[in-house]
Coordinates of C-alpha atoms in Angstrom, one line a residue:
Chain A
M286 CA 10.9 -15.5 -15.5
V287 CA 10.3 -18.1 -12.8
V288 CA 7.2 -18.2 -10.5
H289 CA 7.6 -20.1 -7.3
D290 CA 4.5 -21.8 -5.8
D291 CA 4.1 -22.5 -2.1
R292 CA 3.8 -26.2 -2.9
A293 CA 7.5 -26.0 -4.1
M294 CA 6.3 -26.1 -7.6
T295 CA 8.2 -24.0 -10.1
I296 CA 6.5 -22.6 -13.1
Q297 CA 8.6 -21.2 -15.8
V298 CA 7.4 -18.3 -17.9
S299 CA 9.4 -18.1 -21.1
D300 CA 10.4 -14.9 -22.8
H301 CA 8.1 -15.9 -25.7
Q302 CA 5.2 -16.1 -23.4
S303 CA 5.8 -12.8 -21.7
D304 CA 6.4 -11.1 -25.0
A305 CA 3.1 -12.4 -26.2
L306 CA 1.3 -11.2 -23.1
A307 CA 2.9 -7.7 -23.5
E308 CA 1.7 -7.7 -27.1
I309 CA -1.9 -8.8 -26.1
F310 CA -2.1 -6.1 -23.4
N311 CA -0.8 -3.5 -25.7
I312 CA -3.7 -4.4 -28.1
G313 CA -6.1 -4.2 -25.1
V314 CA -4.9 -0.8 -23.8
G315 CA -4.8 0.5 -27.4
R316 CA -8.6 -0.3 -27.6
A317 CA -9.1 1.4 -24.3
A318 CA -7.2 4.4 -25.5
S319 CA -9.5 4.9 -28.5
S320 CA -12.6 4.5 -26.3
L321 CA -11.3 7.1 -23.8
S322 CA -10.2 9.4 -26.7
Q323 CA -13.8 9.4 -28.0
I324 CA -15.2 10.3 -24.6
V325 CA -12.9 13.3 -24.1
N326 CA -12.8 14.2 -27.7
D327 CA -9.0 14.4 -27.6
E328 CA -6.1 12.1 -28.2
I329 CA -5.4 9.8 -25.2
G330 CA -2.5 7.5 -25.5
L331 CA -2.1 4.2 -23.5
S332 CA 0.8 1.8 -23.6
A333 CA 1.9 -1.2 -21.6
P334 CA 5.6 -1.0 -21.7
M335 CA 6.4 -3.8 -19.2
V336 CA 4.9 -7.1 -18.1
E337 CA 6.2 -9.1 -15.1
F338 CA 5.1 -11.7 -12.6
V339 CA 5.5 -10.8 -8.9
P340 CA 4.7 -12.6 -5.7
P341 CA 2.0 -10.8 -3.7
D342 CA 4.5 -9.9 -0.9
D343 CA 6.7 -8.1 -3.3
I344 CA 3.9 -6.0 -4.9
M345 CA 4.8 -2.8 -3.0
R346 CA 8.4 -3.1 -4.2
V347 CA 7.1 -2.6 -7.7
M348 CA 5.3 0.5 -6.6
T349 CA 8.1 2.4 -4.9
G350 CA 8.1 6.1 -4.4
H351 CA 6.1 8.6 -2.3
E352 CA 3.4 8.9 -4.9
F353 CA 2.3 5.4 -4.0
D354 CA 1.5 6.3 -0.4
H355 CA -2.1 6.9 -1.4
L356 CA -3.6 4.6 -4.0
S357 CA -6.7 4.8 -6.1
M358 CA -7.8 1.3 -7.2
V359 CA -10.5 0.0 -9.5
A360 CA -11.2 -3.7 -9.3
Q361 CA -13.2 -6.2 -11.3
E362 CA -13.5 -9.9 -11.0
Y363 CA -13.3 -12.1 -14.1
T364 CA -14.2 -15.7 -14.4
G365 CA -13.7 -18.0 -17.4
P366 CA -11.1 -20.4 -18.5
F367 CA -9.0 -18.9 -15.8
D368 CA -10.1 -16.5 -13.0
A369 CA -8.5 -13.3 -12.0
R370 CA -9.1 -10.3 -9.9
A371 CA -8.0 -7.4 -12.1
M372 CA -7.1 -4.1 -10.7
L373 CA -6.1 -0.8 -12.1
I374 CA -4.0 1.1 -9.6
F375 CA -2.9 4.7 -9.8
P376 CA -1.2 6.9 -7.2
E377 CA -4.1 9.0 -6.0
Q378 CA -2.4 12.1 -7.3
N379 CA -2.2 10.6 -10.8
A380 CA -5.8 9.5 -10.6
L381 CA -6.8 13.1 -9.8
I382 CA -4.9 14.3 -12.8
I383 CA -6.6 11.8 -15.1
V384 CA -10.1 12.7 -13.7
G385 CA -9.3 16.4 -13.8
K386 CA -8.4 16.1 -17.5
M387 CA -11.4 14.0 -18.2
L388 CA -13.7 16.5 -16.5
G389 CA -12.1 19.3 -18.4
D390 CA -9.8 20.6 -15.6
V391 CA -12.5 22.1 -13.4
V392 CA -11.4 22.9 -9.9
P393 CA -9.2 19.9 -9.0
P394 CA -10.0 18.6 -5.5
D395 CA -7.3 17.3 -3.3
Q396 CA -9.0 14.0 -2.9
L397 CA -11.2 11.9 -5.1
G398 CA -14.8 12.7 -4.1
E399 CA -17.8 10.6 -5.0
F400 CA -18.1 12.2 -8.4
E401 CA -14.4 11.7 -9.2
Q402 CA -14.5 8.1 -7.9
E403 CA -17.3 7.3 -10.3
A404 CA -15.4 8.8 -13.2
M405 CA -12.2 6.9 -12.2
C406 CA -14.4 3.7 -11.9
E407 CA -15.4 4.1 -15.5
V408 CA -11.9 4.8 -16.7
G409 CA -10.8 1.6 -14.9
N410 CA -13.8 -0.3 -16.3
I411 CA -12.9 0.8 -19.9
I412 CA -9.2 -0.2 -19.5
L413 CA -9.8 -3.5 -17.7
N414 CA -12.6 -4.6 -20.0
A415 CA -10.6 -3.7 -23.1
C416 CA -7.7 -5.8 -21.9
I417 CA -9.9 -8.8 -21.0
S418 CA -11.9 -8.6 -24.3
S419 CA -8.6 -8.6 -26.2
L420 CA -7.5 -11.7 -24.3
A421 CA -10.9 -13.3 -25.0
D422 CA -10.7 -12.4 -28.7
L423 CA -7.2 -13.6 -29.3
F424 CA -7.6 -16.8 -27.2
H425 CA -11.2 -17.5 -28.6
V426 CA -12.6 -17.8 -25.1
E427 CA -15.2 -16.1 -23.0
F428 CA -15.0 -14.4 -19.6
Q429 CA -17.6 -13.1 -17.3
G430 CA -16.9 -9.8 -15.8
S431 CA -18.3 -8.1 -12.7
L432 CA -19.0 -4.4 -12.3
P433 CA -16.1 -2.4 -11.2
T434 CA -15.6 -1.2 -7.6
Y435 CA -13.6 1.7 -6.4
Q436 CA -11.3 1.6 -3.4
H437 CA -8.9 4.1 -1.9
A438 CA -6.0 2.7 0.2
T439 CA -2.8 3.8 1.8
R440 CA 0.5 1.9 1.3
E441 CA 0.1 0.5 4.9
D442 CA -3.5 -0.7 4.7
I443 CA -3.5 -2.0 1.1
D444 CA -5.1 -5.4 0.9
L445 CA -5.2 -6.7 -2.6
L446 CA -6.4 -10.2 -1.6
S447 CA -9.4 -9.3 0.5
G448 CA -12.2 -11.8 0.0
I449 CA -10.2 -14.1 -2.3
R450 CA -10.5 -17.7 -1.1
T451 CA -8.0 -19.4 -3.3
D452 CA -4.2 -19.0 -2.9
V453 CA -2.8 -16.2 -5.0
P454 CA 0.9 -17.0 -5.4
V455 CA 1.5 -14.6 -8.2
I456 CA 0.4 -11.3 -9.6
L457 CA 0.7 -10.4 -13.2
V458 CA 1.8 -6.7 -13.2
I459 CA 1.5 -4.6 -16.3
K460 CA 2.9 -1.1 -16.1
V461 CA 0.7 1.3 -18.0
N462 CA 1.5 4.7 -19.3
L463 CA -1.4 7.0 -20.0
V464 CA -0.8 10.2 -22.0
I465 CA -3.6 12.8 -21.8
R466 CA -3.3 16.4 -23.0
Q467 CA 0.5 16.3 -23.1
Q468 CA 0.8 14.8 -19.6
S469 CA 2.2 11.4 -19.0
I470 CA 0.7 9.4 -16.1
Q471 CA 2.0 6.1 -14.7
G472 CA -0.1 3.4 -13.2
H473 CA -0.3 -0.4 -12.9
L474 CA -2.6 -3.1 -14.0
L475 CA -2.6 -6.1 -11.7
F476 CA -4.1 -9.6 -12.4
L477 CA -4.2 -11.8 -9.3
L478 CA -3.9 -15.4 -10.4
S479 CA -4.1 -18.7 -8.7
V480 CA -1.6 -21.4 -9.7
S481 CA -4.2 -23.2 -11.8
S482 CA -5.2 -19.9 -13.4
L483 CA -1.6 -19.1 -14.2
I484 CA -1.1 -22.6 -15.8
E485 CA -4.3 -22.1 -17.8
L486 CA -3.2 -18.6 -18.9
L487 CA 0.2 -20.0 -20.0
A488 CA -1.5 -22.8 -21.9
H489 CA -3.7 -20.3 -23.7
I490 CA -0.7 -18.2 -24.6
D491 CA 1.1 -21.3 -26.0
R492 CA -2.0 -22.2 -28.1
Y493 CA -2.1 -18.6 -29.4
L494 CA 1.6 -18.7 -30.3
E495 CA 1.0 -22.0 -32.0
S496 CA -1.9 -20.6 -34.0
L497 CA 0.5 -17.8 -35.2
G498 CA 3.2 -20.5 -36.0
L499 CA 5.4 -19.0 -33.4
D500 CA 5.6 -21.8 -30.8
Chain B
M79 CA -43.9 -14.9 -8.2
E80 CA -44.5 -12.5 -11.1
L81 CA -41.1 -11.1 -12.0
A82 CA -42.6 -8.2 -14.0
V83 CA -44.3 -6.9 -10.9
I84 CA -41.0 -6.6 -9.1
L85 CA -39.4 -5.0 -12.1
D86 CA -42.2 -2.4 -12.3
A87 CA -41.8 -1.6 -8.6
I88 CA -38.1 -0.8 -8.9
A89 CA -37.3 2.9 -8.7
A90 CA -34.8 2.7 -11.5
G91 CA -35.0 2.0 -15.2
I92 CA -34.6 -1.7 -16.1
A93 CA -34.3 -3.1 -19.6
V94 CA -33.3 -6.6 -20.6
L95 CA -31.9 -7.2 -24.1
D96 CA -31.4 -10.5 -25.9
Q97 CA -28.3 -11.5 -27.7
D98 CA -29.3 -9.4 -30.7
G99 CA -30.0 -6.3 -28.7
R100 CA -33.8 -6.7 -28.8
I101 CA -35.8 -5.7 -25.8
L102 CA -37.0 -8.5 -23.6
A103 CA -38.1 -6.5 -20.7
W104 CA -39.0 -2.8 -20.2
N105 CA -40.1 -1.7 -16.8
Q106 CA -42.7 1.0 -15.8
W107 CA -40.0 3.4 -14.7
L108 CA -38.7 3.4 -18.3
V109 CA -42.2 3.8 -19.7
R110 CA -42.7 6.8 -17.5
H111 CA -39.5 8.6 -18.3
S112 CA -39.1 7.6 -22.0
G113 CA -42.7 8.0 -23.0
I114 CA -42.4 4.6 -24.8
S115 CA -44.9 1.9 -23.8
E116 CA -43.9 -1.6 -23.1
D117 CA -46.0 -2.8 -26.1
I118 CA -43.9 -0.7 -28.4
A119 CA -40.6 -1.5 -26.8
I120 CA -40.8 -5.3 -26.5
G121 CA -39.2 -7.2 -29.3
R122 CA -37.6 -4.1 -30.9
P123 CA -33.8 -3.4 -30.9
L124 CA -32.9 -0.8 -28.3
T125 CA -31.2 1.2 -31.1
E126 CA -34.5 1.4 -32.9
I127 CA -36.2 2.7 -29.8
F128 CA -33.4 5.2 -29.2
P129 CA -31.8 5.7 -32.7
E130 CA -29.3 8.3 -31.3
L131 CA -27.6 5.5 -29.3
S132 CA -25.9 4.4 -32.5
S133 CA -23.8 7.5 -32.4
H134 CA -22.8 7.0 -28.8
P135 CA -19.6 5.0 -29.0
R136 CA -19.3 4.3 -25.3
M137 CA -22.9 2.9 -25.0
M138 CA -22.5 0.8 -28.1
E139 CA -19.2 -0.5 -27.0
S140 CA -20.6 -1.4 -23.5
L141 CA -23.6 -3.2 -25.0
H142 CA -21.3 -5.1 -27.4
Q143 CA -18.9 -6.1 -24.6
S144 CA -21.8 -7.2 -22.5
L145 CA -23.5 -9.3 -25.2
S146 CA -20.5 -10.7 -26.9
H147 CA -17.9 -10.8 -24.1
C148 CA -20.1 -11.0 -21.0
L149 CA -18.3 -8.0 -19.5
A150 CA -20.1 -5.5 -17.3
S151 CA -19.8 -1.7 -17.7
I152 CA -20.5 1.5 -15.8
I153 CA -21.4 4.7 -17.6
S154 CA -21.1 7.5 -15.2
P155 CA -22.7 11.0 -15.4
S156 CA -19.4 12.6 -14.4
I157 CA -17.8 12.0 -17.8
H158 CA -20.9 11.7 -20.1
R159 CA -23.9 13.8 -21.0
P160 CA -27.1 11.8 -20.4
P161 CA -27.0 9.1 -23.2
L162 CA -30.7 8.3 -23.2
P163 CA -33.6 10.6 -23.9
L164 CA -35.2 10.2 -20.5
Y165 CA -37.1 13.0 -18.8
R166 CA -38.5 13.5 -15.3
D167 CA -41.8 14.9 -16.6
G168 CA -43.5 16.5 -19.6
A169 CA -42.3 20.0 -18.9
K170 CA -38.6 18.8 -18.8
R171 CA -39.2 16.8 -22.0
Q172 CA -40.4 20.0 -23.7
R173 CA -37.3 21.8 -22.6
Q174 CA -35.2 18.8 -23.6
E175 CA -33.8 18.6 -20.1
R176 CA -32.8 15.0 -19.7
L177 CA -32.4 13.5 -16.3
Q178 CA -28.8 12.7 -15.3
Q179 CA -28.1 9.0 -15.7
L180 CA -25.9 6.5 -14.0
I181 CA -26.0 3.4 -16.2
H182 CA -24.9 -0.1 -15.4
I183 CA -24.8 -2.7 -18.1
T184 CA -24.4 -6.2 -16.8
P185 CA -24.4 -9.5 -18.7
I186 CA -26.9 -12.1 -17.6
R187 CA -27.7 -15.6 -18.7
I188 CA -31.3 -16.5 -19.7
N189 CA -32.0 -20.1 -20.7
G190 CA -28.3 -20.6 -21.4
L191 CA -28.1 -17.6 -23.7
T192 CA -26.3 -14.4 -23.1
A193 CA -28.4 -11.4 -22.5
C194 CA -27.8 -8.1 -20.8
M195 CA -29.5 -5.9 -18.3
L196 CA -29.5 -2.1 -18.4
Q197 CA -30.0 -0.3 -15.1
V198 CA -30.6 3.4 -15.3
Q199 CA -30.5 5.5 -12.1
D200 CA -31.8 9.1 -12.0
V201 CA -28.9 11.0 -10.3
T202 CA -30.0 14.4 -11.3
A203 CA -30.1 15.7 -7.7
A204 CA -26.6 14.4 -7.0
V205 CA -25.2 15.9 -10.2
Q206 CA -26.8 19.2 -9.5
R207 CA -25.5 19.2 -6.0
E208 CA -22.0 18.4 -7.3
Q209 CA -22.3 21.2 -9.9
R210 CA -23.3 23.6 -7.2
L211 CA -20.3 22.5 -5.0
R212 CA -18.0 22.8 -7.9
D213 CA -19.3 26.3 -8.7
Q214 CA -18.9 27.3 -5.1
S215 CA -15.5 25.9 -4.8
A216 CA -14.5 27.7 -8.1
E217 CA -15.7 30.9 -6.5
L218 CA -13.8 30.2 -3.3
V219 CA -10.6 29.6 -5.3
V220 CA -11.0 33.0 -7.1
H221 CA -11.8 34.6 -3.7
N222 CA -8.8 33.0 -2.2
Q223 CA -6.6 34.2 -5.0
Q224 CA -7.9 37.7 -4.5
L225 CA -7.2 37.5 -0.8
N226 CA -3.7 36.2 -1.4
A227 CA -3.0 39.0 -3.8
Q228 CA -4.2 41.5 -1.2
L229 CA -2.1 39.9 1.5
Q230 CA 0.9 40.1 -0.7
E231 CA 0.3 43.8 -1.3
I232 CA 0.0 44.3 2.5
H233 CA 3.2 42.5 3.0
S234 CA 5.1 44.5 0.5
L235 CA 3.6 47.7 1.9
Q236 CA 4.7 46.6 5.4
A237 CA 8.2 45.9 4.1
E238 CA 8.2 49.3 2.4
I239 CA 7.1 51.0 5.6
A240 CA 9.7 49.1 7.6
A241 CA 12.4 50.1 5.2
R242 CA 11.3 53.8 5.3
E243 CA 11.3 53.7 9.1
A244 CA 14.9 52.5 9.0
Q245 CA 16.0 55.1 6.4
D246 CA 17.6 58.5 6.7
P247 CA 15.4 60.6 4.4
L248 CA 18.3 62.7 2.9
T249 CA 20.8 59.9 2.1
G250 CA 18.7 56.7 2.0
V251 CA 21.2 55.0 4.3
L252 CA 20.1 53.7 7.8
N253 CA 19.1 56.4 10.3
R254 CA 20.6 56.8 13.7
R255 CA 18.0 54.7 15.5
F256 CA 18.6 51.7 13.2
I257 CA 22.4 51.9 13.0
D258 CA 22.4 52.0 16.8
K259 CA 20.2 48.8 16.8
R260 CA 22.7 47.1 14.5
L261 CA 25.6 48.0 16.8
K262 CA 23.7 46.7 19.8
A263 CA 22.9 43.4 18.0
L264 CA 26.6 42.9 17.0
L265 CA 27.7 43.5 20.6
Q266 CA 25.1 41.1 21.9
T267 CA 26.4 38.3 19.7
G268 CA 30.0 39.3 20.5
T269 CA 30.9 39.6 16.8
P270 CA 34.3 41.1 16.3
T271 CA 33.7 44.3 14.4
T272 CA 35.5 47.4 13.0
L273 CA 33.6 50.6 13.8
M274 CA 34.2 53.8 11.8
M275 CA 32.9 57.3 12.2
V276 CA 33.2 59.2 8.9
D277 CA 32.8 62.9 9.0
V278 CA 32.7 65.5 6.1
D279 CA 35.6 68.0 6.5
L280 CA 34.7 71.6 6.7
L281 CA 31.0 71.2 6.0
K282 CA 30.3 74.5 7.7
R283 CA 32.5 76.3 5.2
I284 CA 30.8 74.6 2.2
N285 CA 27.4 75.6 3.6
E286 CA 28.6 79.2 4.1
N287 CA 30.1 79.5 0.6
H288 CA 27.6 77.6 -1.5
G289 CA 24.5 77.4 0.6
F290 CA 22.9 74.6 2.6
S291 CA 21.9 72.7 -0.4
A292 CA 25.5 72.3 -1.4
G293 CA 26.2 70.8 2.0
D294 CA 23.4 68.3 1.5
V295 CA 24.7 67.4 -2.0
V296 CA 28.2 66.6 -0.4
I297 CA 26.6 64.5 2.3
Q298 CA 24.5 62.6 -0.3
A299 CA 27.6 62.1 -2.5
L300 CA 29.6 60.7 0.4
A301 CA 26.8 58.4 1.6
T302 CA 26.4 57.0 -2.0
H303 CA 30.1 56.6 -2.4
L304 CA 30.4 54.7 0.9
K305 CA 27.3 52.6 0.3
N306 CA 28.4 51.5 -3.1
S307 CA 31.8 50.4 -2.0
L308 CA 31.0 48.6 1.2
P309 CA 33.4 45.6 1.5
S310 CA 30.7 42.9 2.2
P311 CA 26.9 42.6 2.3
G312 CA 27.0 42.2 6.1
C313 CA 28.4 45.7 6.6
S314 CA 26.1 48.6 7.7
L315 CA 26.1 52.3 7.0
G316 CA 24.1 54.8 9.0
R317 CA 23.8 58.6 9.3
Y318 CA 24.8 59.2 12.8
E319 CA 24.9 63.0 13.0
S320 CA 24.2 65.7 10.4
D321 CA 27.7 65.4 8.8
A322 CA 28.9 62.1 10.3
F323 CA 28.3 58.5 9.3
L324 CA 28.8 55.4 11.4
L325 CA 30.0 52.2 9.6
L326 CA 29.9 48.7 11.1
L327 CA 32.2 46.1 9.4
P328 CA 31.5 42.8 11.2
D329 CA 34.2 40.1 11.0
I330 CA 36.6 42.4 9.1
A331 CA 40.0 43.1 10.8
L332 CA 41.0 46.6 11.6
E333 CA 43.9 46.6 9.1
R334 CA 41.8 45.5 6.3
S335 CA 39.1 48.0 7.2
R336 CA 41.7 50.7 7.2
E337 CA 43.0 49.7 3.7
W338 CA 39.4 49.7 2.4
I339 CA 38.5 53.2 3.8
T340 CA 41.9 54.6 2.6
Q341 CA 41.1 53.4 -0.9
C342 CA 37.6 54.8 -0.5
H343 CA 39.0 58.2 0.6
Q344 CA 41.4 58.4 -2.3
T345 CA 38.6 57.9 -4.9
F346 CA 36.3 60.3 -3.1
V347 CA 38.7 63.2 -2.9
S348 CA 40.0 62.6 -6.5
Q349 CA 36.6 63.6 -7.9
P350 CA 34.8 66.9 -7.2
V351 CA 31.2 66.8 -6.2
M352 CA 29.0 68.7 -8.7
H353 CA 26.5 71.2 -7.3
E354 CA 24.4 73.2 -9.7
G355 CA 27.1 73.0 -12.3
T356 CA 29.9 74.0 -9.9
P357 CA 32.5 71.5 -8.9
L358 CA 33.0 71.4 -5.1
S359 CA 36.1 69.8 -3.6
A360 CA 35.1 67.9 -0.6
S361 CA 37.0 65.5 1.7
F362 CA 36.4 63.5 4.8
S363 CA 38.1 62.1 7.9
A364 CA 37.5 58.8 9.5
G365 CA 38.1 57.4 13.0
L366 CA 38.4 53.7 13.5
A367 CA 38.0 51.4 16.5
F368 CA 37.8 47.7 17.0
Y369 CA 35.3 45.7 19.1
P370 CA 36.1 44.1 21.5
K371 CA 39.7 45.4 21.7
D372 CA 38.9 49.1 22.1
G373 CA 35.8 48.9 24.2
A374 CA 33.0 46.6 25.4
S375 CA 30.0 48.8 25.3
E376 CA 28.4 51.1 22.8
S377 CA 29.2 54.2 24.8
E378 CA 32.8 53.2 25.2
L379 CA 33.2 52.5 21.5
I380 CA 31.5 55.7 20.4
Q381 CA 33.7 57.7 22.8
C382 CA 36.8 56.1 21.2
L383 CA 35.5 57.0 17.7
D384 CA 34.7 60.6 18.8
L385 CA 38.1 61.0 20.3
T386 CA 39.9 59.6 17.3
L387 CA 37.8 61.8 14.9
F388 CA 38.5 64.8 17.0
L389 CA 42.2 64.2 16.7
A390 CA 42.0 63.7 13.0
R391 CA 40.2 67.0 12.6
H392 CA 42.6 68.7 14.9
E393 CA 45.5 67.5 12.7
G394 CA 43.8 69.3 9.8
G395 CA 41.2 66.7 8.7
N396 CA 41.3 64.8 5.4
R397 CA 42.9 61.8 7.1
I398 CA 42.2 58.3 8.5
L399 CA 43.1 57.5 12.1
A400 CA 42.6 54.4 14.3
Y401 CA 42.0 54.7 18.0
D402 CA 45.4 53.1 18.7
D403 CA 47.1 55.9 16.7
A404 CA 45.1 58.5 18.6
R405 CA 45.9 57.1 22.0
N406 CA 49.6 56.9 21.2
S407 CA 49.7 60.5 20.0
M408 CA 47.9 61.7 23.1
F409 CA 49.8 59.8 25.8

């Protein structure tokens, strides 16, 4: 995988590194799954079957299909050895299914109301924090995390980069698959990274692989 | 400025915990709603003040993430029962009715050490409003379903009434009014059509010998026989007069129509019609015409059919005749 930077710098992400990332995120979403399962008192499965790096302009290419016309997004800012805006994005319909199942399938609204948005915010909070705390544990580092915010956007007016001052040449995209009460729901985890944050992330992965004797 | 004064003035519960989960700050709002004074709370672990917290995995996880990973969490009332034993007043406390809680747990740094702040908002009113809306919308859904069911019933009744309006009561095929309508529609669209008038032979004699009910049975048998063997779903069959049926076979050529009705005739006459245990032998005659060749209007076409049928009867009945044959034999 090759990431191109505007300054004509090319950053190579090896298969080893992306495999390690996939593994770390699977540990993270696994933790989130057990937290969510405890809340609903039922088995919730979460897996992260795919990890890729995508330039911001291409992000909507990753999310093709009508279901992505209306998006439900939960965002948190993380600062630490590297900084990232992390987002959990579900097509609004999928978010409604998740919230509907979490709330015990009471009358499903056709849009996320305040109540549902709050529930979705917490689901996002659980998943994002679980991923970041796995990273922190495995890399032996510390991050500071903000409170989550909820946003609804259409495909046309989506603005992932709002309020970000640094250049974001790359987005780490992790496809997530959530299984709740026999229903499988797709979404995406996004980590918006600056070049220096990406380099820092890769360095931490290398150190982690080294510690496992896998460099 | 005295920070504690500000904390006490905030209309939300604020607690600050040190790295070990011990309470550093406990504002007046919490004193009021927990019934636990600041003196008792300060210095004690939160889990000692609220022992039941230990069995609330989400709260414990959030506190842990805040204190050991500096990560913030939200615990929303939409997916959790109120985690903390906080009550609006004494009466609610007696009834064990906790106030609904929206909790934010955020990491903060105090003197270079990680601590965390709990903010508890009373969202009871919002949750109750939400619950009422939900109940109402559940009622609306049920109501809507009932209305839909009623609407469906009305539609099916309407369809049934429409079908009955179009039906001949004795035979169940279309009545005169509706077969006329079909004919008119075919002429309006200019669809090439074979028309047939089918007439029971010697119905009068059957009625005289066996009674009117026998005549009815024969008419019913012929209608059923024709209906069941119509060559395509687009064809229509209607009772035109007491003993005569009009058939419309759109897009079917005259010769094919003649073959079909001849076949139909053979099978009908080969089997007697049973009436009260007595076999009746019955037959029919048919006159055929083709639109647009034999006429352009309904009246012209019906005249052709009448004339052809008249000739068929005149020749002894029990036969199939097309308007062309009739014209040739007359002129």
